[in-house]
Short mmCIF file of C-alpha atoms and ligand atoms in Angstrom, two decimals:
data_model
loop_
_atom_site.label_atom_id
_atom_site.label_comp_id
_atom_site.label_asym_id
_atom_site.label_seq_id
_atom_site.Cartn_x
_atom_site.Cartn_y
_atom_site.Cartn_z
CA MET W 1 -33.01 29.90 -2.72
CA ILE W 2 -36.34 31.76 -2.73
CA THR W 3 -36.67 35.48 -3.39
CA ILE W 4 -39.63 37.88 -3.50
CA ASP W 5 -39.64 40.79 -5.88
CA ARG W 6 -41.26 43.56 -3.81
CA GLU W 7 -41.97 45.67 -6.88
CA LYS W 8 -44.02 42.92 -8.53
CA CYS W 9 -45.72 41.72 -5.30
CA ILE W 10 -49.11 43.34 -4.64
CA GLY W 11 -49.51 41.74 -1.18
CA CYS W 12 -52.54 39.61 -2.15
CA GLY W 13 -51.50 36.89 0.36
CA GLU W 14 -52.38 33.96 -1.92
CA CYS W 15 -48.94 32.47 -1.32
CA VAL W 16 -49.64 32.41 2.44
CA ASP W 17 -52.80 30.35 1.91
CA VAL W 18 -51.17 27.85 -0.40
CA CYS W 19 -48.08 27.11 1.75
CA VAL W 20 -48.68 23.74 3.45
CA PHE W 21 -45.63 24.22 5.68
CA GLY W 22 -46.97 27.48 7.14
CA SER W 23 -43.66 29.11 6.36
CA ILE W 24 -45.04 32.33 4.78
CA SER W 25 -46.47 35.19 6.81
CA MET W 26 -47.39 38.77 5.88
CA LYS W 27 -45.58 41.79 7.26
CA ASP W 28 -46.24 45.35 6.07
CA ASN W 29 -48.32 43.91 3.25
CA HIS W 30 -45.47 41.73 1.98
CA PRO W 31 -44.78 38.02 2.39
CA ILE W 32 -41.95 36.91 4.69
CA ILE W 33 -40.48 33.43 4.21
CA SER W 34 -39.28 31.58 7.31
CA ASP W 35 -36.53 28.96 7.60
CA ASP W 36 -39.20 26.22 7.50
CA CYS W 37 -39.55 26.74 3.73
CA ARG W 38 -38.95 23.48 1.83
CA LEU W 39 -38.70 25.15 -1.59
CA CYS W 40 -41.69 23.10 -2.76
CA GLY W 41 -42.61 25.83 -5.25
CA SER W 42 -46.38 26.00 -4.63
CA CYS W 43 -46.18 29.71 -3.75
CA ALA W 44 -44.32 30.53 -6.97
CA LYS W 45 -46.89 28.56 -8.97
CA VAL W 46 -49.86 30.37 -7.46
CA CYS W 47 -48.40 33.89 -7.78
CA GLN W 48 -50.03 35.54 -10.80
CA TYR W 49 -47.54 38.41 -10.70
CA ASN W 50 -44.41 36.26 -10.97
CA ALA W 51 -43.11 37.94 -7.84
CA ILE W 52 -41.67 34.74 -6.33
CA GLU W 53 -38.57 33.12 -7.77
CA ILE W 54 -36.99 29.84 -6.67
CA LYS W 55 -33.44 29.05 -7.69
CA ARG W 56 -32.46 25.46 -7.15
CA GLU W 57 -28.88 24.26 -6.85
CA LYS W 58 -27.74 22.49 -9.96
CA LYS W 59 -27.52 18.73 -9.61
CA LYS W 60 -24.02 17.60 -8.72
CA LYS W 61 -21.99 15.89 -11.39
CA VAL W 62 -21.81 12.39 -10.02
CA THR W 63 -20.05 10.49 -12.80
CA ASP W 64 -16.51 11.35 -11.70
CA TRP W 65 -16.99 9.71 -8.29
CA ARG W 66 -15.46 6.20 -8.30
CA GLY W 67 -14.66 3.50 -5.78
CA ILE W 68 -16.12 2.10 -2.60
CA LEU W 69 -14.81 3.40 0.71
CA ILE W 70 -15.18 1.57 4.02
CA PHE W 71 -14.76 3.25 7.42
CA GLY W 72 -12.12 1.20 9.25
CA GLU W 73 -13.38 1.67 12.80
CA GLN W 74 -10.89 0.74 15.50
CA ARG W 75 -11.09 0.76 19.27
CA ASP W 76 -7.94 0.72 21.38
CA GLY W 77 -6.01 0.03 18.19
CA VAL W 78 -8.02 -3.07 17.30
CA ILE W 79 -10.02 -3.06 14.06
CA LEU W 80 -13.65 -4.07 14.61
CA GLU W 81 -15.13 -7.21 13.02
CA VAL W 82 -17.79 -5.13 11.27
CA VAL W 83 -15.04 -3.56 9.15
CA TYR W 84 -14.11 -6.99 7.74
CA GLU W 85 -17.80 -7.72 7.14
CA LEU W 86 -18.18 -4.45 5.20
CA LEU W 87 -15.02 -5.23 3.24
CA GLY W 88 -16.60 -8.59 2.30
CA LYS W 89 -19.70 -6.88 0.89
CA GLY W 90 -17.67 -3.99 -0.51
CA ARG W 91 -15.38 -6.39 -2.42
CA LYS W 92 -18.34 -8.03 -4.16
CA LEU W 93 -19.88 -4.66 -5.05
CA ALA W 94 -16.53 -3.27 -6.24
CA ASP W 95 -15.95 -6.29 -8.48
CA SER W 96 -19.44 -5.99 -9.93
CA ILE W 97 -18.82 -2.39 -11.03
CA ASN W 98 -15.10 -2.77 -11.64
CA GLU W 99 -14.08 -0.10 -9.16
CA PRO W 100 -11.50 -0.15 -6.35
CA LEU W 101 -12.26 -0.94 -2.71
CA LEU W 102 -10.71 1.48 -0.23
CA CYS W 103 -10.59 1.61 3.54
CA VAL W 104 -9.96 4.73 5.63
CA ILE W 105 -8.68 4.28 9.15
CA LEU W 106 -7.95 6.88 11.83
CA GLY W 107 -6.03 6.14 15.01
CA LYS W 108 -2.64 5.65 16.65
CA PHE W 109 -0.76 2.36 16.86
CA VAL W 110 -3.51 0.48 15.05
CA ALA W 111 -2.60 -3.20 14.87
CA GLU W 112 -3.05 -5.48 11.87
CA ILE W 113 -3.64 -2.73 9.31
CA ASN W 114 -2.25 -4.98 6.59
CA LYS W 115 -4.92 -7.57 7.40
CA LEU W 116 -7.44 -5.25 5.71
CA ALA W 117 -5.92 -6.17 2.35
CA LEU W 118 -6.34 -9.90 3.06
CA TYR W 119 -10.07 -9.28 3.52
CA GLY W 120 -10.50 -7.36 0.29
CA ALA W 121 -9.15 -3.77 0.46
CA ASP W 122 -7.21 -2.55 -2.59
CA GLU W 123 -6.08 0.60 -0.80
CA ILE W 124 -5.75 1.37 2.91
CA HIS W 125 -5.61 5.04 3.86
CA TYR W 126 -4.21 5.50 7.34
CA PHE W 127 -4.36 8.80 9.26
CA GLU W 128 -2.17 8.33 12.32
CA ASP W 129 -2.03 10.82 15.18
CA VAL W 130 -2.23 10.67 18.94
CA LYS W 131 -5.36 12.87 18.78
CA LEU W 132 -7.06 10.18 16.71
CA GLU W 133 -6.48 7.42 19.25
CA SER W 134 -9.98 7.85 20.71
CA PHE W 135 -13.06 8.76 18.72
CA ASN W 136 -13.89 12.46 18.57
CA CYS W 137 -16.79 13.01 16.21
CA GLU W 138 -15.80 16.55 15.30
CA ILE W 139 -12.23 15.64 14.34
CA TYR W 140 -13.10 12.33 12.68
CA SER W 141 -15.87 13.87 10.58
CA ASN W 142 -13.61 16.79 9.55
CA ILE W 143 -10.83 14.49 8.39
CA ILE W 144 -13.08 11.96 6.68
CA SER W 145 -15.25 14.48 4.83
CA ASN W 146 -12.14 16.33 3.68
CA PHE W 147 -10.58 13.06 2.50
CA ILE W 148 -13.78 12.06 0.68
CA LYS W 149 -13.85 15.41 -1.16
CA LYS W 150 -10.36 14.63 -2.42
CA ILE W 151 -10.68 10.99 -3.45
CA LYS W 152 -14.39 11.11 -4.44
CA PRO W 153 -15.60 7.58 -3.73
CA SER W 154 -19.01 6.80 -5.16
CA ILE W 155 -20.04 4.73 -2.10
CA PHE W 156 -19.12 5.12 1.59
CA LEU W 157 -20.06 2.36 4.05
CA ILE W 158 -19.90 2.60 7.83
CA GLY W 159 -20.61 0.04 10.57
CA ALA W 160 -23.76 0.93 12.51
CA THR W 161 -21.94 0.88 15.84
CA SER W 162 -22.38 3.63 18.42
CA ILE W 163 -19.45 5.45 16.77
CA GLY W 164 -20.66 4.82 13.22
CA ARG W 165 -24.14 6.08 14.06
CA GLU W 166 -22.67 9.34 15.34
CA LEU W 167 -20.11 9.76 12.57
CA GLY W 168 -22.31 8.89 9.56
CA PRO W 169 -24.86 11.71 9.82
CA ARG W 170 -22.15 14.33 10.44
CA VAL W 171 -20.14 13.27 7.41
CA ALA W 172 -23.32 13.11 5.28
CA ALA W 173 -24.31 16.62 6.40
CA LYS W 174 -20.85 18.01 5.66
CA LEU W 175 -20.93 16.47 2.18
CA LYS W 176 -24.60 17.41 1.58
CA THR W 177 -25.49 13.86 0.68
CA GLY W 178 -27.98 11.25 1.90
CA LEU W 179 -27.48 8.42 4.37
CA THR W 180 -29.46 5.21 4.79
CA ALA W 181 -29.12 3.79 8.29
CA ASP W 182 -29.12 0.11 9.29
CA CYS W 183 -29.20 -1.42 5.82
CA THR W 184 -29.80 -5.14 5.61
CA GLY W 185 -29.02 -5.41 1.90
CA LEU W 186 -26.77 -3.56 -0.55
CA GLU W 187 -26.67 -4.12 -4.31
CA VAL W 188 -25.68 -2.09 -7.36
CA ASN W 189 -28.43 -1.82 -10.00
CA LYS W 190 -28.16 -1.64 -13.81
CA GLU W 191 -27.72 2.16 -13.67
CA GLY W 192 -24.78 1.72 -11.31
CA LEU W 193 -26.70 3.08 -8.31
CA LEU W 194 -26.38 1.60 -4.85
CA VAL W 195 -29.73 0.06 -3.86
CA GLN W 196 -29.89 0.26 -0.08
CA THR W 197 -32.47 -2.03 1.49
CA ARG W 198 -33.70 -1.64 5.03
CA PRO W 199 -36.85 -2.44 7.01
CA ALA W 200 -39.35 0.42 7.16
CA PHE W 201 -42.73 1.10 8.79
CA GLY W 202 -41.99 -0.99 11.85
CA GLY W 203 -40.35 -3.74 9.81
CA ASN W 204 -43.51 -4.55 7.88
CA ILE W 205 -42.02 -3.61 4.51
CA MET W 206 -38.51 -3.60 3.11
CA ALA W 207 -37.68 -0.22 1.51
CA SER W 208 -35.16 0.06 -1.33
CA ILE W 209 -33.51 3.47 -1.27
CA ILE W 210 -31.30 5.10 -3.89
CA CYS W 211 -29.33 8.34 -3.89
CA PRO W 212 -29.15 9.38 -7.56
CA ASN W 213 -28.09 13.03 -7.35
CA SER W 214 -25.52 13.26 -4.55
CA ARG W 215 -22.25 11.58 -3.79
CA PRO W 216 -21.05 9.58 -2.02
CA GLN W 217 -23.96 7.18 -1.57
CA MET W 218 -23.75 6.54 2.16
CA ALA W 219 -25.08 3.67 4.24
CA THR W 220 -24.57 2.20 7.68
CA VAL W 221 -24.80 -1.56 8.25
CA ARG W 222 -25.11 -3.24 11.63
CA PRO W 223 -22.51 -5.76 12.81
CA LYS W 224 -23.19 -9.37 11.77
CA VAL W 225 -25.46 -8.44 8.86
CA MET W 226 -22.81 -8.91 6.13
CA LYS W 227 -20.41 -11.83 5.89
CA LYS W 228 -16.65 -11.35 5.78
CA LEU W 229 -14.62 -13.13 3.11
CA GLU W 230 -12.06 -15.84 3.74
CA ALA W 231 -8.68 -14.17 4.22
CA LYS W 232 -6.40 -14.66 1.23
CA GLU W 233 -3.22 -13.12 -0.17
CA ARG W 234 -4.20 -9.95 -2.02
CA GLU W 235 -2.26 -6.90 -3.18
CA GLY W 236 -3.22 -3.91 -1.06
CA LYS W 237 -1.46 -0.53 -1.03
CA LEU W 238 -0.99 1.29 2.28
CA PHE W 239 -1.06 5.11 2.16
CA ASN W 240 0.07 6.96 5.29
CA HIS W 241 -1.53 10.40 5.44
CA VAL W 242 -0.29 13.45 7.28
CA VAL W 243 -3.06 14.91 9.40
CA ASN W 244 -3.82 18.53 8.57
CA SER W 245 -3.46 20.52 11.82
CA GLU W 246 -6.52 22.68 11.01
CA LEU W 247 -8.74 19.60 10.90
CA ILE W 248 -7.59 18.23 14.21
CA ASP W 249 -8.80 21.14 16.36
CA SER W 250 -11.90 20.43 18.35
CA SER W 251 -14.24 22.25 20.70
CA ILE W 252 -15.06 18.86 22.27
CA LYS W 253 -12.86 17.91 25.19
CA ILE W 254 -12.90 14.22 26.14
CA LEU W 255 -12.60 14.04 29.92
CA GLY W 256 -12.32 10.28 30.15
CA GLU W 257 -13.72 7.01 28.92
CA ILE W 258 -15.82 4.51 30.82
CA LYS W 259 -15.26 1.08 29.39
CA PHE W 260 -18.16 -1.30 28.91
CA ASN W 261 -17.27 -4.43 30.88
CA GLY W 262 -18.36 -6.68 28.01
CA GLN W 263 -20.36 -8.99 30.30
CA CYS W 264 -23.38 -8.92 28.05
CA ASP W 265 -21.66 -8.61 24.70
CA ILE W 266 -24.28 -10.53 22.73
CA ASN W 267 -22.83 -9.33 19.41
CA ASN W 268 -19.91 -11.68 19.62
CA ALA W 269 -21.49 -14.53 21.61
CA GLU W 270 -21.43 -18.01 20.05
CA ILE W 271 -24.31 -19.32 22.17
CA ILE W 272 -27.34 -17.23 23.18
CA VAL W 273 -30.32 -18.19 25.32
CA SER W 274 -32.96 -15.57 24.66
CA GLY W 275 -36.17 -14.89 26.58
CA GLY W 276 -39.40 -13.27 25.47
CA LEU W 277 -42.69 -12.25 26.99
CA GLY W 278 -43.49 -15.93 27.49
CA VAL W 279 -40.91 -15.98 30.31
CA GLY W 280 -43.60 -14.12 32.24
CA LYS W 281 -41.52 -12.60 35.04
CA LYS W 282 -38.11 -11.13 35.82
CA GLU W 283 -37.13 -14.15 37.96
CA GLY W 284 -37.72 -16.35 34.90
CA PHE W 285 -34.51 -14.92 33.46
CA ASP W 286 -32.60 -16.58 36.34
CA LEU W 287 -33.64 -19.91 34.84
CA LEU W 288 -32.41 -18.78 31.42
CA GLU W 289 -29.12 -17.68 33.05
CA LYS W 290 -28.72 -21.20 34.44
CA LEU W 291 -29.27 -22.70 31.00
CA ALA W 292 -26.86 -20.20 29.43
CA LEU W 293 -24.26 -21.08 32.05
CA GLU W 294 -24.66 -24.77 31.31
CA LEU W 295 -24.29 -24.14 27.57
CA ASN W 296 -21.39 -21.71 28.03
CA GLY W 297 -23.42 -18.90 26.52
CA VAL W 298 -25.00 -15.56 27.39
CA ILE W 299 -28.59 -14.40 27.74
CA ALA W 300 -30.54 -12.06 25.47
CA ALA W 301 -34.15 -10.87 25.29
CA SER W 302 -36.97 -9.74 23.04
CA ARG W 303 -38.09 -6.13 23.19
CA PRO W 304 -41.21 -6.68 25.31
CA ALA W 305 -39.09 -8.53 27.88
CA VAL W 306 -36.75 -5.52 27.97
CA ASP W 307 -39.66 -3.09 28.11
CA ALA W 308 -41.09 -5.05 31.05
CA GLY W 309 -37.81 -4.40 32.89
CA TRP W 310 -36.85 -8.11 33.04
CA ALA W 311 -33.68 -7.67 30.96
CA ASP W 312 -31.09 -5.00 30.20
CA PRO W 313 -31.66 -2.97 26.96
CA ASN W 314 -28.07 -3.86 25.99
CA ILE W 315 -29.13 -7.44 25.35
CA GLN W 316 -32.20 -6.75 23.22
CA VAL W 317 -32.21 -8.64 19.94
CA GLY W 318 -34.06 -7.34 16.89
CA MET W 319 -34.82 -4.38 14.73
CA SER W 320 -34.44 -1.80 17.48
CA GLY W 321 -31.88 -3.91 19.36
CA LYS W 322 -28.86 -5.85 18.17
CA VAL W 323 -28.29 -8.21 15.28
CA VAL W 324 -26.68 -11.44 16.45
CA GLN W 325 -25.33 -14.41 14.54
CA PRO W 326 -24.34 -17.07 17.07
CA HIS W 327 -23.81 -20.77 16.37
CA LEU W 328 -26.76 -21.52 18.64
CA TYR W 329 -29.79 -19.32 19.46
CA VAL W 330 -32.28 -20.75 21.94
CA ALA W 331 -35.52 -18.74 21.79
CA CYS W 332 -37.59 -19.28 24.96
CA GLY W 333 -41.14 -17.93 25.02
CA ILE W 334 -40.56 -15.80 21.93
CA SER W 335 -43.28 -15.73 19.27
CA GLY W 336 -40.98 -14.88 16.32
CA ALA W 337 -42.31 -11.49 15.19
CA VAL W 338 -40.52 -10.09 12.13
CA GLN W 339 -38.92 -7.32 14.22
CA HIS W 340 -37.31 -9.98 16.38
CA ARG W 341 -36.39 -12.28 13.51
CA VAL W 342 -34.33 -9.64 11.67
CA GLY W 343 -32.02 -9.68 14.67
CA MET W 344 -31.39 -13.43 14.89
CA GLU W 345 -32.51 -15.37 11.84
CA THR W 346 -28.99 -15.72 10.44
CA SER W 347 -27.93 -17.73 13.53
CA ASP W 348 -26.44 -21.08 12.51
CA VAL W 349 -28.82 -23.22 14.60
CA ILE W 350 -32.11 -21.96 16.10
CA VAL W 351 -33.89 -23.85 18.84
CA ALA W 352 -37.36 -22.60 19.80
CA ILE W 353 -39.19 -23.48 23.01
CA ASN W 354 -42.80 -22.32 22.89
CA LYS W 355 -46.05 -23.71 24.21
CA ASP W 356 -47.99 -22.59 21.12
CA GLU W 357 -47.32 -24.98 18.25
CA ARG W 358 -48.46 -22.31 15.75
CA ALA W 359 -45.94 -19.70 16.93
CA PRO W 360 -44.12 -18.24 13.86
CA ILE W 361 -40.73 -18.84 15.50
CA PHE W 362 -41.14 -22.51 14.52
CA ASP W 363 -41.02 -21.47 10.82
CA ILE W 364 -37.36 -20.54 11.17
CA ALA W 365 -36.35 -22.96 13.95
CA ASP W 366 -34.07 -25.90 13.19
CA PHE W 367 -35.36 -27.63 16.33
CA GLY W 368 -38.78 -26.82 17.77
CA ILE W 369 -39.92 -27.85 21.24
CA VAL W 370 -43.63 -27.39 21.94
CA ALA W 371 -43.62 -27.15 25.73
CA ASP W 372 -43.99 -24.87 28.70
CA LEU W 373 -40.51 -23.48 29.19
CA TYR W 374 -40.82 -23.90 32.97
CA ASP W 375 -41.36 -27.65 32.48
CA PHE W 376 -38.79 -28.14 29.77
CA ILE W 377 -35.78 -25.99 30.74
CA PRO W 378 -35.11 -27.45 34.23
CA LYS W 379 -35.19 -30.97 32.74
CA PHE W 380 -32.97 -29.86 29.88
CA ILE W 381 -30.44 -28.38 32.34
CA GLN W 382 -30.48 -31.60 34.36
CA ASN W 383 -29.88 -33.65 31.22
CA LEU W 384 -26.95 -31.44 30.24
CA LYS W 385 -25.48 -31.84 33.72
CA ASN W 386 -25.94 -35.63 33.57
CA SER W 387 -24.30 -35.92 30.18
CA LYS W 388 -21.36 -33.76 31.33
CA ALA W 389 -20.98 -35.97 34.41
CA GLN W 390 -20.77 -39.04 32.18
CA ILE W 391 -17.88 -37.63 30.13
C1 LIG C 401 -40.74 -0.37 15.30
C2 LIG C 401 -40.71 -1.65 16.08
C3 LIG C 401 -39.51 -2.15 16.48
C4 LIG C 401 -39.45 -3.34 17.20
N1 LIG C 401 -38.23 -3.83 17.57
C5 LIG C 401 -38.18 -5.01 18.21
C6 LIG C 401 -36.92 -5.59 18.55
O1 LIG C 401 -35.84 -5.02 18.33
N2 LIG C 401 -36.90 -6.78 19.16
C7 LIG C 401 -38.07 -7.49 19.46
O2 LIG C 401 -37.98 -8.59 20.02
N3 LIG C 401 -39.26 -6.94 19.15
C8 LIG C 401 -39.34 -5.73 18.56
N4 LIG C 401 -40.56 -5.19 18.28
C9 LIG C 401 -41.76 -5.86 18.85
C10 LIG C 401 -42.26 -7.02 18.00
O3 LIG C 401 -43.17 -6.54 17.05
C11 LIG C 401 -42.98 -8.07 18.86
O4 LIG C 401 -44.01 -7.45 19.58
C12 LIG C 401 -42.05 -8.76 19.85
O5 LIG C 401 -40.91 -9.28 19.19
C13 LIG C 401 -42.78 -9.90 20.53
O6 LIG C 401 -42.00 -10.32 21.60
P1 LIG C 401 -42.18 -11.73 22.27
O7 LIG C 401 -42.01 -12.78 21.24
O8 LIG C 401 -41.28 -11.77 23.45
O9 LIG C 401 -43.67 -11.66 22.84
P2 LIG C 401 -45.00 -12.31 22.29
O10 LIG C 401 -45.20 -12.00 20.87
O11 LIG C 401 -46.07 -11.96 23.25
O12 LIG C 401 -44.73 -13.88 22.39
C14 LIG C 401 -44.64 -14.58 23.58
C15 LIG C 401 -44.58 -16.05 23.21
O13 LIG C 401 -44.33 -16.80 24.37
C16 LIG C 401 -45.09 -17.99 24.30
N5 LIG C 401 -45.27 -18.44 25.69
C17 LIG C 401 -46.02 -17.88 26.66
N6 LIG C 401 -45.83 -18.51 27.82
C18 LIG C 401 -44.96 -19.51 27.58
C19 LIG C 401 -44.38 -20.52 28.39
N7 LIG C 401 -44.65 -20.61 29.69
N8 LIG C 401 -43.53 -21.41 27.80
C20 LIG C 401 -43.25 -21.36 26.48
N9 LIG C 401 -43.79 -20.42 25.68
C21 LIG C 401 -44.61 -19.49 26.22
C22 LIG C 401 -46.36 -17.61 23.62
O14 LIG C 401 -46.95 -18.74 22.99
C23 LIG C 401 -45.85 -16.60 22.59
O15 LIG C 401 -45.57 -17.20 21.35
C24 LIG C 401 -40.64 -4.03 17.56
C25 LIG C 401 -41.86 -3.50 17.12
C26 LIG C 401 -41.90 -2.34 16.41
C27 LIG C 401 -43.23 -1.81 15.96
#
């Protein structure tokens, strides 16, 4: 909080000149501070008359926050794969700091809740109500932030799905804590702080972010970035929570849901044929479709191919698209820029088709084919057809 003592202030205006945010103006010979003030303190420093005082909130006591909490996102009662992936990472982190791993799940008739224990959860906290069946950001963030205030986990991890991306910032704002989006790495350092790694400045550097003064330390992680553990018998306690009626009121009315038909669900595809700028034209994607069909896979694209209008944004792979981890990723006319690689380099087998033998995609490819894709792919399709015919 910033206050100005009108008796001490002589209206010299020095504070106005020094404010880099332009948040101080003069009215009736006295400074007025606008909402843009960042409490940087330069005005207080420059004031020779000690007329400006800044009171900062005391740092929160963070030591009594313990445990790692995972958001157990479900859709139509089915728990998403990303939850198991976060439990896998969460388990390792929890073991390294000797703290419990918890999962909070909101819904109605959610199936396989007990499976969460098999994948690492020590405690499963289930809020069940018909109003929680579908996601409502207002209600979900009310319940979760209220729950977090009670159980005080030191870390809260959320899948960076469309729901997670909406929920995370609201919960963080309610709890007055930070949030690192789309982390690609999570570790706990010697001081016990969560080191959240994510690409920054267009993917050219990896930033390591910590949140030392607020709790919980919050991060979102995209699907397929973390690996889930093998399921095994583990003790996990289930807590059924009664939903507080005050928290379940919402000004948002959901009129209906339009379901995504899943046709281009590249997140869960086992085989992906992906096209880049080297495809050269929209019709070129028809050829990739034919190859995908032959391989029993789906098509995807690099960002420039999407930007050119040759492919749907839903199937963009990379930093600003989706992270995929199929068994087979066939990159056709894709150079292998870092922003694309972060979305596909954990695929089991990568095949690259590119006419430039120096293309960086070959550095991560298991099989590299230096060829014009329009020469190679039709022959490849024919070969696949021939070999199928022989079986
Ligand atoms: C903030 C930010 C976010 C980004 N996010 C993403 C993202 O999510 N996904 C993404 O993909 N990119 C992203 N990019 C863009 C990225 O930097 C690259 O520009 C992009 O990945 C390059 O796409 P490309 O490989 O299709 O095209 P190019 O780099 O132009 O490569 C085309 C390749 O095709 C080859 N080629 C040409 N013709 C043929 C042919 N007939 N047969 C075979 N090979 C051929 C060429 O040799 C070349 O290697 C992002 C960039 C920024 C700054």
